Short mmCIF file of N, CA, C and O in Angstrom, two decimals:
data_model
loop_
_atom_site.label_atom_id
_atom_site.label_comp_id
_atom_site.label_asym_id
_atom_site.label_seq_id
_atom_site.Cartn_x
_atom_site.Cartn_y
_atom_site.Cartn_z
N UNK R 172 0.78 -1.15 0.03
CA UNK R 172 0.02 -0.06 0.08
C UNK R 172 0.88 1.26 0.06
O UNK R 172 1.76 1.44 0.73
N UNK R 173 0.39 1.98 -0.83
CA UNK R 173 1.17 3.45 -0.97
C UNK R 173 0.97 4.46 0.31
O UNK R 173 -0.09 4.41 0.94
N UNK R 174 1.90 4.92 0.67
CA UNK R 174 2.03 5.94 1.87
C UNK R 174 1.31 7.24 1.45
O UNK R 174 1.14 7.51 -0.20
N UNK R 175 0.62 8.03 1.99
CA UNK R 175 0.23 9.40 1.57
C UNK R 175 1.07 10.29 0.79
O UNK R 175 0.99 10.80 -0.15
N UNK R 176 2.53 10.09 1.46
CA UNK R 176 3.48 10.97 0.64
C UNK R 176 3.59 10.40 -0.98
O UNK R 176 3.77 11.29 -1.52
N UNK R 177 3.65 9.31 -0.85
CA UNK R 177 3.71 8.51 -2.25
C UNK R 177 2.56 8.81 -3.27
O UNK R 177 2.76 9.23 -4.18
N UNK R 178 1.47 8.73 -2.46
CA UNK R 178 0.38 9.31 -3.31
C UNK R 178 0.28 10.71 -3.82
O UNK R 178 0.04 11.05 -4.83
N UNK R 179 0.62 11.58 -2.95
CA UNK R 179 0.65 13.04 -3.24
C UNK R 179 1.77 13.20 -4.17
O UNK R 179 1.68 14.03 -5.26
N UNK R 180 2.89 12.53 -4.21
CA UNK R 180 4.11 12.71 -4.97
C UNK R 180 3.55 12.48 -6.43
O UNK R 180 3.80 12.85 -7.41
N UNK R 181 2.82 11.12 -6.48
CA UNK R 181 2.08 10.81 -7.67
C UNK R 181 1.36 11.72 -8.42
O UNK R 181 1.21 11.93 -9.46
N UNK R 182 0.40 12.52 -7.51
CA UNK R 182 -0.38 13.36 -8.08
C UNK R 182 0.38 14.61 -8.39
O UNK R 182 0.00 15.31 -9.70
N UNK R 183 1.49 14.97 -8.00
CA UNK R 183 2.17 16.06 -8.41
C UNK R 183 3.08 15.91 -9.68
O UNK R 183 3.14 16.76 -10.55
N UNK R 184 3.47 14.60 -9.88
CA UNK R 184 4.09 13.98 -10.90
C UNK R 184 3.12 14.03 -12.03
O UNK R 184 3.63 14.61 -13.22
N UNK R 185 1.91 13.86 -11.97
CA UNK R 185 0.82 13.81 -12.81
C UNK R 185 0.66 15.11 -13.58
O UNK R 185 0.50 15.19 -14.58
N UNK R 186 0.38 16.09 -12.58
CA UNK R 186 0.15 17.57 -12.77
C UNK R 186 1.21 18.10 -13.61
O UNK R 186 0.93 18.66 -14.70
N UNK R 187 2.48 17.79 -13.04
CA UNK R 187 3.63 18.27 -14.17
C UNK R 187 3.33 17.61 -15.53
O UNK R 187 3.61 18.37 -16.47
N UNK R 188 3.18 16.47 -15.62
CA UNK R 188 3.21 15.66 -17.10
C UNK R 188 2.11 16.28 -17.88
O UNK R 188 2.33 16.61 -18.91
N UNK R 189 0.97 16.70 -17.08
CA UNK R 189 -0.12 17.44 -17.75
C UNK R 189 0.12 18.85 -18.48
O UNK R 189 -0.33 19.08 -19.26
N UNK R 190 0.90 19.33 -17.58
CA UNK R 190 1.69 20.67 -17.85
C UNK R 190 2.30 20.62 -19.13
O UNK R 190 2.12 21.70 -19.93
N UNK R 191 3.15 19.58 -19.33
CA UNK R 191 3.94 19.80 -20.29
C UNK R 191 3.09 19.30 -21.62
O UNK R 191 3.33 19.97 -22.70
N UNK R 192 2.17 18.39 -21.46
CA UNK R 192 1.24 17.98 -22.63
C UNK R 192 0.61 19.18 -23.03
O UNK R 192 0.44 19.38 -24.38
N UNK R 193 0.05 20.10 -22.18
CA UNK R 193 -0.67 21.23 -22.72
C UNK R 193 -0.03 22.29 -23.27
O UNK R 193 -0.27 22.96 -23.95
N UNK R 194 1.09 22.34 -22.66
CA UNK R 194 2.18 23.30 -23.28
C UNK R 194 2.60 23.11 -24.48
O UNK R 194 2.81 23.91 -25.21
N UNK R 195 3.02 21.74 -24.94
CA UNK R 195 3.20 21.34 -26.22
C UNK R 195 2.11 21.68 -27.14
O UNK R 195 2.48 22.32 -28.21
N UNK R 196 0.81 21.71 -26.72
CA UNK R 196 -0.11 21.81 -27.79
C UNK R 196 -0.32 23.05 -27.76
O UNK R 196 -0.53 23.64 -29.22
N UNK R 197 -0.22 24.03 -26.81
CA UNK R 197 0.03 25.71 -27.17
C UNK R 197 1.10 26.01 -27.85
O UNK R 197 0.76 26.86 -28.51
N UNK R 198 2.28 25.49 -27.82
CA UNK R 198 3.55 25.61 -28.50
C UNK R 198 2.98 25.44 -30.15
O UNK R 198 3.49 26.17 -30.87
N UNK R 199 2.91 24.33 -30.19
CA UNK R 199 2.36 23.95 -31.70
C UNK R 199 1.29 24.73 -32.22
O UNK R 199 1.51 25.12 -33.51
N UNK R 200 0.29 25.16 -31.68
CA UNK R 200 -0.49 26.14 -32.22
C UNK R 200 -0.57 27.44 -32.43
O UNK R 200 -0.79 28.25 -33.33
N UNK R 201 0.49 27.85 -31.35
CA UNK R 201 1.19 29.35 -31.62
C UNK R 201 2.38 29.58 -32.50
O UNK R 201 3.02 30.33 -32.61
N UNK R 202 2.76 28.16 -32.93
CA UNK R 202 4.12 28.28 -33.73
C UNK R 202 5.23 28.75 -32.91
O UNK R 202 6.07 29.66 -33.50
N UNK R 203 5.22 28.55 -31.82
CA UNK R 203 6.47 28.94 -30.99
C UNK R 203 7.48 27.79 -30.77
O UNK R 203 7.43 26.95 -29.81
N UNK R 204 8.62 28.25 -31.31
CA UNK R 204 9.60 27.18 -31.34
C UNK R 204 10.25 27.23 -30.17
O UNK R 204 10.44 26.10 -29.44
N UNK R 205 10.56 28.34 -29.27
CA UNK R 205 11.28 28.24 -27.99
C UNK R 205 10.48 27.23 -26.91
O UNK R 205 10.81 26.60 -26.45
N UNK R 206 9.13 27.52 -27.00
CA UNK R 206 8.42 27.00 -26.09
C UNK R 206 7.99 25.50 -26.76
O UNK R 206 7.99 24.71 -25.48
N UNK R 207 8.13 25.11 -27.76
CA UNK R 207 7.69 24.06 -28.00
C UNK R 207 9.25 23.15 -27.65
O UNK R 207 8.92 21.91 -27.09
N UNK R 208 10.24 23.63 -27.93
CA UNK R 208 11.85 22.75 -27.35
C UNK R 208 11.76 22.62 -25.91
O UNK R 208 12.21 22.11 -25.62
N UNK R 209 10.99 23.75 -25.22
CA UNK R 209 11.03 23.60 -23.86
C UNK R 209 10.57 22.45 -23.38
O UNK R 209 10.54 22.09 -21.98
N UNK R 210 9.65 21.70 -24.02
CA UNK R 210 8.63 20.70 -23.74
C UNK R 210 9.47 19.48 -23.47
O UNK R 210 9.27 18.20 -23.03
N UNK R 211 10.79 19.38 -24.13
CA UNK R 211 11.83 18.24 -24.02
C UNK R 211 13.05 18.55 -23.27
O UNK R 211 13.37 19.51 -23.27
N UNK R 212 13.37 17.11 -22.85
CA UNK R 212 14.82 17.36 -22.09
C UNK R 212 15.72 17.52 -23.52
O UNK R 212 15.63 17.40 -24.68
N UNK R 213 16.93 18.23 -22.91
CA UNK R 213 17.89 18.48 -23.92
C UNK R 213 18.51 17.29 -24.69
O UNK R 213 18.69 17.80 -25.86
N UNK R 214 18.32 16.31 -24.17
CA UNK R 214 18.77 15.06 -24.77
C UNK R 214 17.89 14.08 -25.59
O UNK R 214 17.87 13.13 -25.96
N UNK R 215 16.66 14.50 -25.42
CA UNK R 215 15.37 13.84 -25.87
C UNK R 215 15.51 13.41 -27.45
O UNK R 215 15.99 14.18 -28.34
N UNK R 216 15.08 12.11 -27.66
CA UNK R 216 15.05 11.77 -29.29
C UNK R 216 13.41 11.70 -29.51
O UNK R 216 12.71 11.11 -28.74
N UNK R 217 13.31 12.38 -30.74
CA UNK R 217 11.88 11.98 -31.24
C UNK R 217 11.92 10.76 -32.39
O UNK R 217 12.57 10.85 -33.10
N UNK R 218 11.01 9.94 -32.07
CA UNK R 218 10.80 8.59 -32.83
C UNK R 218 9.52 8.81 -33.34
O UNK R 218 8.62 8.62 -32.57
N UNK R 219 9.38 8.85 -34.92
CA UNK R 219 8.07 8.80 -35.33
C UNK R 219 8.28 8.12 -36.96
O UNK R 219 9.34 7.82 -37.25
N UNK R 220 7.21 7.84 -37.62
CA UNK R 220 7.27 7.26 -38.88
C UNK R 220 8.21 8.16 -39.72
O UNK R 220 8.66 7.69 -40.86
N UNK R 221 8.14 9.54 -39.51
CA UNK R 221 8.93 10.37 -40.69
C UNK R 221 10.34 10.85 -40.25
O UNK R 221 11.29 10.99 -40.93
N UNK R 222 10.76 10.42 -38.83
CA UNK R 222 12.31 11.09 -38.39
C UNK R 222 12.55 10.13 -37.26
O UNK R 222 11.67 9.85 -36.60
N UNK R 223 13.77 10.21 -37.07
CA UNK R 223 14.46 9.92 -35.82
C UNK R 223 15.60 10.76 -35.18
O UNK R 223 16.69 10.54 -35.92
N UNK R 224 15.28 11.92 -35.05
CA UNK R 224 16.16 12.82 -34.67
C UNK R 224 16.00 13.58 -33.29
O UNK R 224 15.06 12.93 -32.41
N UNK R 225 16.89 14.38 -32.94
CA UNK R 225 16.69 15.23 -31.70
C UNK R 225 15.24 15.73 -31.56
O UNK R 225 14.78 16.02 -32.49
N UNK R 226 14.90 15.75 -30.42
CA UNK R 226 13.50 16.56 -30.39
C UNK R 226 13.56 17.80 -30.76
O UNK R 226 12.51 18.38 -31.35
N UNK R 227 14.69 18.41 -30.40
CA UNK R 227 14.69 19.83 -30.64
C UNK R 227 14.71 19.96 -32.33
O UNK R 227 14.17 20.86 -32.69
N UNK R 228 15.55 19.19 -32.83
CA UNK R 228 15.62 19.25 -34.05
C UNK R 228 14.25 18.98 -34.88
O UNK R 228 13.90 19.62 -35.80
N UNK R 229 13.45 18.14 -34.36
CA UNK R 229 12.05 17.85 -34.69
C UNK R 229 11.34 18.94 -34.69
O UNK R 229 10.34 19.33 -35.54
N UNK R 230 11.49 19.54 -33.51
CA UNK R 230 10.58 20.85 -33.23
C UNK R 230 10.87 21.99 -34.54
O UNK R 230 9.81 22.60 -34.81
N UNK R 231 12.24 22.27 -34.77
CA UNK R 231 12.52 23.14 -35.64
C UNK R 231 12.06 22.79 -36.96
O UNK R 231 11.59 23.63 -37.86
N UNK R 232 12.09 21.23 -37.37
CA UNK R 232 11.24 20.98 -38.47
C UNK R 232 10.00 20.94 -38.70
O UNK R 232 9.48 21.09 -40.04
N UNK R 233 9.41 20.56 -37.77
CA UNK R 233 7.81 20.55 -37.82
C UNK R 233 6.88 21.55 -37.99
O UNK R 233 6.20 21.76 -38.74
N UNK R 234 7.54 22.64 -37.28
CA UNK R 234 6.65 23.91 -37.50
C UNK R 234 6.67 24.66 -38.69
O UNK R 234 5.75 24.99 -39.34
N UNK R 235 7.56 24.61 -39.49
CA UNK R 235 7.61 25.15 -41.09
C UNK R 235 6.71 24.13 -41.98
O UNK R 235 6.03 24.67 -42.62
N UNK R 236 6.98 23.06 -41.49
CA UNK R 236 5.94 22.08 -42.25
C UNK R 236 4.37 22.17 -42.00
O UNK R 236 3.43 22.09 -42.80
N UNK R 237 4.34 22.65 -40.77
CA UNK R 237 2.86 22.97 -40.39
C UNK R 237 2.40 24.05 -40.99
O UNK R 237 1.09 24.11 -41.30
N UNK R 238 3.14 25.13 -41.32
CA UNK R 238 2.76 26.25 -41.66
C UNK R 238 2.43 26.18 -43.05
O UNK R 238 1.59 26.93 -43.62
N UNK R 239 2.96 25.15 -43.99
CA UNK R 239 2.99 25.01 -45.23
C UNK R 239 1.44 24.23 -45.59
O UNK R 239 0.92 24.46 -46.34
N UNK R 240 1.18 23.47 -44.48
CA UNK R 240 -0.09 22.52 -44.39
C UNK R 240 -1.18 23.29 -43.90
O UNK R 240 -2.36 22.89 -44.37
N UNK R 241 -1.36 23.98 -42.87
CA UNK R 241 -2.22 24.52 -42.38
C UNK R 241 -2.38 25.90 -42.02
O UNK R 241 -1.13 26.63 -41.79
N UNK R 242 -3.33 26.73 -42.19
CA UNK R 242 -3.36 28.27 -41.82
C UNK R 242 -3.49 28.38 -40.18
O UNK R 242 -2.91 29.21 -39.67
N UNK R 243 -4.14 27.37 -39.63
CA UNK R 243 -4.28 27.46 -38.22
C UNK R 243 -4.44 25.94 -37.80
O UNK R 243 -5.06 25.14 -38.44
N UNK R 244 -4.17 25.80 -36.14
CA UNK R 244 -4.35 24.44 -35.77
C UNK R 244 -4.93 24.69 -34.18
O UNK R 244 -4.63 25.72 -33.77
N UNK R 245 -5.62 23.80 -33.81
CA UNK R 245 -6.19 24.00 -32.33
C UNK R 245 -6.10 22.55 -31.74
O UNK R 245 -6.85 21.74 -32.29
N UNK R 246 -4.92 22.25 -30.79
CA UNK R 246 -4.66 20.93 -30.22
C UNK R 246 -5.56 21.04 -29.01
O UNK R 246 -5.93 21.80 -28.54
N UNK R 247 -6.35 19.64 -28.73
CA UNK R 247 -6.78 19.38 -27.40
C UNK R 247 -6.39 18.43 -26.91
O UNK R 247 -6.32 17.24 -27.59
N UNK R 248 -6.07 18.24 -25.59
CA UNK R 248 -5.69 17.13 -24.74
C UNK R 248 -6.82 16.32 -24.33
O UNK R 248 -7.51 17.07 -23.25
N UNK R 249 -7.45 15.38 -24.86
CA UNK R 249 -8.84 15.10 -24.18
C UNK R 249 -8.60 13.68 -23.35
O UNK R 249 -9.54 13.40 -22.40
N UNK R 250 -7.69 12.96 -23.18
CA UNK R 250 -7.46 12.22 -22.37
C UNK R 250 -5.93 11.91 -22.20
O UNK R 250 -4.95 12.04 -23.18
N UNK R 251 -5.55 11.27 -20.99
CA UNK R 251 -3.67 11.03 -20.98
C UNK R 251 -3.85 9.80 -19.98
O UNK R 251 -4.58 9.45 -18.77
N UNK R 252 -3.03 8.79 -20.40
CA UNK R 252 -2.91 7.45 -19.69
C UNK R 252 -1.25 7.74 -19.08
O UNK R 252 -0.44 7.53 -19.99
N UNK R 253 -1.16 7.87 -17.75
CA UNK R 253 0.50 8.13 -17.50
C UNK R 253 0.63 6.96 -16.31
O UNK R 253 -0.21 6.33 -15.68
N UNK R 254 1.74 6.40 -16.45
CA UNK R 254 2.34 5.28 -15.65
C UNK R 254 3.78 6.11 -15.09
O UNK R 254 4.66 6.11 -15.81
N UNK R 255 3.66 6.37 -13.85
CA UNK R 255 4.81 6.79 -13.13
C UNK R 255 5.47 5.96 -12.40
O UNK R 255 4.88 5.37 -11.50
N UNK R 256 6.85 5.48 -12.64
CA UNK R 256 7.55 4.75 -11.77
C UNK R 256 8.87 5.52 -11.30
O UNK R 256 10.04 5.45 -12.18
N UNK R 257 9.05 5.73 -10.06
CA UNK R 257 10.16 6.93 -9.60
C UNK R 257 10.29 7.95 -10.37
O UNK R 257 9.46 8.71 -10.70
N UNK R 258 11.48 8.10 -11.14
CA UNK R 258 11.95 9.27 -11.74
C UNK R 258 11.36 8.99 -13.41
O UNK R 258 12.11 9.73 -13.99
N UNK R 259 10.84 7.93 -13.66
CA UNK R 259 10.35 7.74 -15.14
C UNK R 259 9.04 7.65 -15.20
O UNK R 259 8.34 7.14 -14.15
N UNK R 260 8.72 8.19 -16.31
CA UNK R 260 7.22 7.85 -16.58
C UNK R 260 7.07 7.64 -18.14
O UNK R 260 7.53 7.80 -18.99
N UNK R 261 5.88 6.65 -18.46
CA UNK R 261 5.56 6.51 -19.61
C UNK R 261 4.13 7.09 -19.74
O UNK R 261 3.00 7.15 -18.97
N UNK R 262 3.89 7.94 -20.95
CA UNK R 262 2.56 8.81 -21.15
C UNK R 262 2.03 8.63 -22.50
O UNK R 262 2.92 8.46 -23.57
N UNK R 263 0.81 8.43 -22.64
CA UNK R 263 0.02 8.29 -23.86
C UNK R 263 -1.13 9.36 -23.86
O UNK R 263 -1.89 9.29 -23.03
N UNK R 264 -1.12 10.14 -24.83
CA UNK R 264 -2.47 11.05 -25.06
C UNK R 264 -2.95 11.23 -26.50
O UNK R 264 -2.22 10.80 -27.22
#
């Protein structure tokens, strides 16, 4: 059974993760490269079907591509599944 302190820490961790997710959506929609890059750890890697680069390089590449494809965007974070284990987390949203 988790202690009260562990439960509170879990809630704090979840809130911090949610903040990154909503900041990512805000950065994408505002085309804010600095804010978008701040969502990633400095050594983060972005793996997806199109690229396998540093996350900061991905951010610099995706914004110009989005400007070509869309006049505006509006992202919504409608659900999140988080698994926090110590200082690591896996998140799907």
